[in-house]
Amino acid sequence: MRITTNAILRNYNKNLSTSMKNLDLMRNRVMTQRKYMSTAEDPSSALRATTLERKYAKNNDYLDTVDDLQSHQNAQEDAAMQISNIALTLAKQYGIEGMNGTNLSKETRKTYADAWRGAQKSMLLALNSTYGDEYVFGGSDAKNPPFTLEDITDPNTGKPTGEQVLKYRGVNVSDPANKDILEQLANDTHFVDLGFGLKVDGEGNSPESYNIDPATAFNTSLPGIKLVGYYGNGVPKTPLTDKDGNEISNNMIILAGKIANYLDDDDATGEDFDYDEYKKLVGAFEDGRNNLLSEVTILGTNTEFLTTTKERLQNNKIQIAEDYDNVVNVDMAEAIMDFSWAQYVYNASLKVGNNILTPSFIDYMS
């Protein structure tokens, strides 16, 4: 077969162009540290990289959410512990242990009453604690103060009767007629997606028509009435009644006010002060504190859960970053070696070009 000079030049130019293209490709890989510069170069890797980018961004969103939830829950736990510490101080210093023979005087009882009223206000402030612009004990309604304490006035005289009404989101927490709605408010939920495969069932256009699987989301709601008691929550288990047969509220805020009023009763002297009735009220208050401690324990469990979740998300972040690096980024040692080889091939191609035309008959003609 006859090989012409034009054929040799065409093949040489073609191969030299391939060497230049390969050298440019290897040079770009070293400079950009990427395996490909466009989707067309490696469609499958580009698709996988896009998927990993989405996972990485979503994982970071979950991490940010967990950080915010941890701060929110710390605010809940701090406020709950504040109420618990106040209740413990009341029980020890101004409760049953403090009511010995020398402390039954009218003046001492008034001092104790002032302490109970001051503690009542402090507990109420803690129940209306905020994190940012959200009330931490408001359940699903975190934009409005959850608790309000109102003094009952005599409709005839307009003067305070000494009794009080505590309302949670506008509902009297001690009224038996509100039992059902209080149960609903106490079990109010506010779920947040933390990457557990959120499952939602239901049909309709309103949020109430959908049901979220609790196992696939984290409930951030802690209604304040679960901390301090409400009618129907079973604390104490046996409803208490006063000496007149009226049922005693199991709410710690209302109980603190009742105890203060009982201590501040002008009609009771040191001799006729009903210690048993006072003991009953303080006992109910301590039952409420025990219930509060149970809720704080649950808070601690949720805090540990968030810590574990954060660790899992951080591990996912590292793994996704490694997977992305393997798909998109080059091994620099290998890339430099490939570039050196491509440069060697290109230089060799140029050297071959100097000798591509062999001497012909015309070179010997004089």
XYZ file of C-alpha atoms in Angstrom:
366
model
C 0.000 0.000 0.000
C 1.321 3.389 -0.998
C 1.520 5.937 1.828
C 1.584 9.504 0.612
C 3.143 12.486 2.291
C -0.275 14.141 2.647
C -1.620 11.091 4.463
C 1.305 11.136 6.893
C 0.778 14.857 7.574
C -2.941 14.412 8.110
C -2.393 11.613 10.611
C 0.333 13.560 12.351
C -1.818 16.677 12.691
C -4.702 14.605 13.994
C -2.599 12.821 16.611
C -0.814 16.041 17.598
C -4.210 17.715 18.102
C -5.288 14.797 20.305
C -2.113 15.136 22.388
C -2.706 18.891 22.765
C -6.317 18.317 23.783
C -5.314 15.668 26.324
C -2.570 17.932 27.703
C -5.057 20.800 28.066
C -7.519 18.475 29.813
C -4.893 17.278 32.281
C -3.698 20.849 32.868
C -7.268 21.976 33.692
C -7.719 19.073 36.109
C -4.588 20.074 37.997
C -5.553 23.753 38.107
C -9.260 23.264 39.010
C -8.815 20.044 41.004
C -12.001 18.733 39.357
C -12.492 15.550 37.392
C -14.783 17.238 34.893
C -15.632 20.778 33.874
C -19.057 20.217 32.316
C -21.903 17.741 32.664
C -21.270 16.485 29.129
C -17.843 15.194 30.132
C -19.260 12.810 32.782
C -23.095 12.824 32.999
C -23.362 10.071 35.633
C -20.868 11.722 37.993
C -22.503 15.124 37.459
C -25.913 13.668 38.366
C -24.550 12.009 41.477
C -22.733 15.205 42.480
C -25.959 17.203 42.174
C -27.736 14.681 44.401
C -24.963 14.893 46.985
C -25.070 18.695 46.907
C -28.794 18.602 47.723
C -28.199 16.126 50.555
C -25.398 18.271 51.946
C -27.518 21.431 51.888
C -30.482 19.670 53.496
C -28.248 18.126 56.140
C -26.890 21.583 56.990
C -30.469 22.867 57.316
C -31.206 20.060 59.770
C -28.068 20.934 61.751
C -29.117 24.579 61.972
C -32.577 23.485 63.110
C -31.129 21.226 65.818
C -28.941 24.065 67.093
C -31.990 26.316 67.330
C -34.050 23.591 69.020
C -31.307 22.977 71.563
C -31.285 26.659 72.500
C -35.100 26.678 72.610
C -35.141 23.593 74.831
C -32.444 25.015 77.084
C -34.735 28.003 77.630
C -37.578 25.617 78.508
C -35.402 23.637 80.895
C -33.988 26.744 82.585
C -37.474 28.167 83.169
C -38.815 24.829 84.441
C -35.887 24.455 86.846
C -36.422 28.027 88.018
C -40.028 27.171 88.919
C -38.889 23.958 90.604
C -36.270 25.772 92.688
C -38.827 28.389 93.749
C -41.242 25.628 94.738
C -38.528 23.833 96.694
C -37.647 27.011 98.596
C -41.309 27.607 99.409
C -41.803 24.058 100.613
C -38.720 24.121 102.847
C -38.694 27.645 104.250
C -42.367 28.584 104.202
C -44.055 25.208 104.029
C -44.804 22.482 106.522
C -41.288 22.378 107.998
C -41.384 26.107 108.666
C -44.721 26.044 110.470
C -43.627 25.107 113.982
C -45.012 26.410 117.207
C -43.160 29.710 117.129
C -44.153 30.503 113.568
C -47.904 30.475 114.054
C -48.169 34.108 115.054
C -50.156 36.459 112.878
C -47.139 38.613 112.024
C -45.051 35.630 110.944
C -47.875 34.257 108.846
C -48.160 37.579 107.022
C -44.449 37.455 106.241
C -44.892 33.951 104.874
C -47.884 35.091 102.854
C -45.816 37.833 101.220
C -43.168 35.238 100.333
C -45.765 32.963 98.710
C -47.231 35.868 96.697
C -43.795 36.979 95.523
C -42.965 33.426 94.509
C -46.273 33.193 92.669
C -45.344 36.196 90.536
C -41.872 34.788 89.865
C -43.304 31.445 88.753
C -45.778 33.200 86.484
C -42.961 35.191 84.868
C -41.025 31.956 84.314
C -44.072 30.373 82.670
C -44.175 33.308 80.245
C -40.472 32.996 79.409
C -39.412 33.669 75.834
C -36.718 32.477 73.477
C -36.205 35.105 70.830
C -39.726 36.258 70.009
C -41.404 32.967 70.990
C -42.995 31.935 74.281
C -41.451 28.589 75.187
C -44.472 27.244 77.112
C -47.175 28.349 74.674
C -47.521 25.056 72.809
C -48.302 25.606 69.147
C -49.132 29.270 69.862
C -45.721 30.744 70.612
C -46.520 34.334 69.652
C -48.809 35.282 72.552
C -48.222 35.149 76.332
C -49.679 31.782 77.389
C -50.585 32.613 81.013
C -52.601 35.407 82.584
C -53.492 35.672 86.283
C -56.656 37.604 87.124
C -58.095 38.615 90.485
C -61.788 37.820 90.989
C -63.817 40.829 92.067
C -67.114 40.970 93.884
C -69.778 41.967 91.318
C -71.618 43.990 93.960
C -68.732 45.940 95.498
C -66.160 45.656 92.695
C -63.492 44.791 95.270
C -61.134 41.786 94.981
C -62.426 38.682 96.752
C -58.950 37.230 97.248
C -59.607 34.427 94.769
C -57.741 34.241 91.478
C -58.213 32.760 88.020
C -55.254 31.480 86.014
C -55.888 31.260 82.281
C -53.829 29.355 79.775
C -54.370 30.678 76.252
C -57.608 32.207 77.512
C -58.928 29.053 79.222
C -59.451 28.796 83.001
C -57.129 25.967 84.094
C -59.162 25.151 87.228
C -62.674 25.026 85.769
C -64.077 21.461 85.483
C -66.159 22.610 82.507
C -62.918 23.127 80.577
C -61.588 19.611 81.157
C -61.772 18.480 77.528
C -60.242 21.597 76.006
C -57.525 21.609 78.678
C -56.634 18.035 77.741
C -56.353 19.110 74.113
C -54.150 22.082 75.015
C -51.973 19.922 77.272
C -51.366 17.499 74.397
C -50.786 20.230 71.845
C -47.949 19.434 69.433
C -45.588 21.299 67.154
C -43.501 18.947 65.022
C -40.212 19.790 63.326
C -38.575 17.728 60.591
C -35.060 16.610 61.562
C -34.426 14.182 58.744
C -36.147 11.072 60.071
C -38.264 10.583 56.953
C -41.248 12.793 57.764
C -44.559 11.009 57.146
C -47.794 12.955 56.789
C -51.210 11.359 56.335
C -54.523 13.019 55.626
C -56.468 14.982 53.060
C -57.721 18.512 52.942
C -56.574 22.090 52.744
C -56.173 22.900 56.432
C -53.266 21.878 58.709
C -55.727 20.233 61.124
C -56.680 17.686 58.455
C -53.169 16.224 58.335
C -51.620 13.800 60.789
C -47.862 13.631 61.321
C -46.315 10.353 62.419
C -44.652 11.252 65.773
C -41.879 8.741 65.084
C -40.750 10.725 62.030
C -40.531 14.222 63.576
C -39.520 15.994 66.790
C -42.172 17.585 68.997
C -40.984 20.973 70.299
C -44.212 21.790 72.124
C -44.288 21.894 75.938
C -47.582 23.397 77.114
C -47.037 25.214 80.396
C -50.056 23.629 82.065
C -48.258 20.282 81.966
C -45.666 21.834 84.284
C -47.886 23.518 86.873
C -51.078 21.458 86.657
C -54.608 21.850 85.323
C -58.010 20.348 85.968
C -57.995 16.775 84.747
C -54.290 16.017 84.769
C -54.562 13.870 87.890
C -52.187 15.778 90.168
C -52.999 15.059 92.906
C -54.676 11.783 91.906
C -57.405 12.224 94.504
C -59.128 15.651 94.196
C -58.720 17.679 97.366
C -61.431 19.764 98.996
C -61.218 22.562 101.509
C -63.026 22.669 104.841
C -66.133 24.013 103.096
C -66.215 21.081 100.661
C -64.998 23.072 97.643
C -62.563 21.329 95.349
C -59.011 22.684 95.571
C -57.261 23.477 92.330
C -54.147 21.414 91.666
C -52.480 24.255 89.768
C -49.290 25.420 91.508
C -49.890 29.101 90.706
C -53.425 29.057 92.108
C -52.298 26.998 95.116
C -49.577 29.547 95.918
C -52.225 32.283 95.979
C -54.587 30.192 98.125
C -51.815 29.414 100.607
C -50.907 33.111 100.808
C -54.551 34.033 101.442
C -54.867 31.332 104.073
C -51.764 32.572 105.874
C -52.939 36.170 105.613
C -56.399 35.498 107.037
C -57.073 38.284 109.538
C -59.748 36.205 111.268
C -57.325 33.445 112.269
C -55.100 33.971 115.296
C -52.114 31.847 116.196
C -54.271 29.638 118.408
C -57.098 28.849 115.957
C -54.960 28.603 112.788
C -55.976 25.362 111.073
C -52.599 23.678 110.596
C -54.132 20.562 108.999
C -55.841 22.628 106.308
C -52.595 24.468 105.636
C -50.745 21.162 105.465
C -53.268 19.915 102.903
C -52.675 22.941 100.660
C -48.887 22.713 100.907
C -49.050 18.960 100.250
C -50.990 19.596 97.057
C -48.395 22.176 96.066
C -45.581 19.650 96.638
C -47.453 17.069 94.546
C -47.439 19.645 91.763
C -43.703 20.114 92.154
C -43.147 16.355 91.871
C -45.118 16.401 88.629
C -42.982 19.331 87.475
C -39.803 17.341 88.146
C -41.181 14.499 86.009
C -41.624 16.917 83.112
C -38.085 18.233 83.642
C -36.832 14.647 83.401
C -38.624 14.274 80.073
C -36.995 17.523 78.944
C -33.605 16.057 79.828
C -34.383 12.991 77.731
C -35.312 15.193 74.779
C -32.101 17.172 75.229
C -30.085 13.963 75.033
C -32.045 12.962 71.940
C -31.182 16.267 70.251
C -27.513 15.817 71.158
C -27.498 12.342 69.597
C -29.317 13.642 66.532
C -26.764 16.424 66.112
C -23.905 13.930 66.266
C -25.601 11.801 63.613
C -26.084 14.800 61.338
C -22.462 15.867 61.807
C -21.323 12.371 60.832
C -23.623 12.503 57.800
C -22.095 15.843 56.839
C -18.592 14.368 56.882
C -19.654 11.295 54.904
C -21.494 13.318 52.257
C -18.499 15.636 51.902
C -16.216 12.626 51.389
C -18.565 11.103 48.810
C -18.745 14.417 46.967
C -14.972 14.736 47.025
C -14.606 11.270 45.502
C -17.106 12.063 42.741
C -16.001 15.587 41.796
C -12.468 16.253 42.948
C -9.305 14.650 41.608
C -6.536 12.872 43.412
C -3.836 15.533 43.069
C -0.970 13.049 43.005
C -2.645 11.101 40.223
C -3.643 14.292 38.376
C -0.088 15.648 38.425
C 1.245 12.321 37.198
C -1.309 12.269 34.352
C -0.405 15.859 33.459
C 3.312 15.016 33.393
C 2.644 12.054 31.166
C 0.465 14.103 28.803
C 3.169 16.770 28.605
C 5.784 14.110 27.865
C 3.598 12.683 25.085
C 3.036 16.123 23.604
C 6.769 16.961 23.650
C 7.523 13.622 22.044
C 4.935 14.351 19.365
C 6.619 17.658 18.571
C 10.000 15.928 18.307
C 8.567 13.312 15.961
C 7.267 16.126 13.806
C 10.821 17.256 13.065
C 11.598 13.908 11.485
C 8.293 13.132 9.870
C 9.441 13.826 6.294
C 12.062 11.290 5.211
C 14.612 12.188 2.503
C 13.261 11.690 -1.063
C 14.832 11.354 -4.586
C 14.435 15.082 -5.101
C 16.773 15.817 -2.138
C 19.635 14.176 -4.131
C 19.022 16.020 -7.388
C 21.533 18.710 -8.216
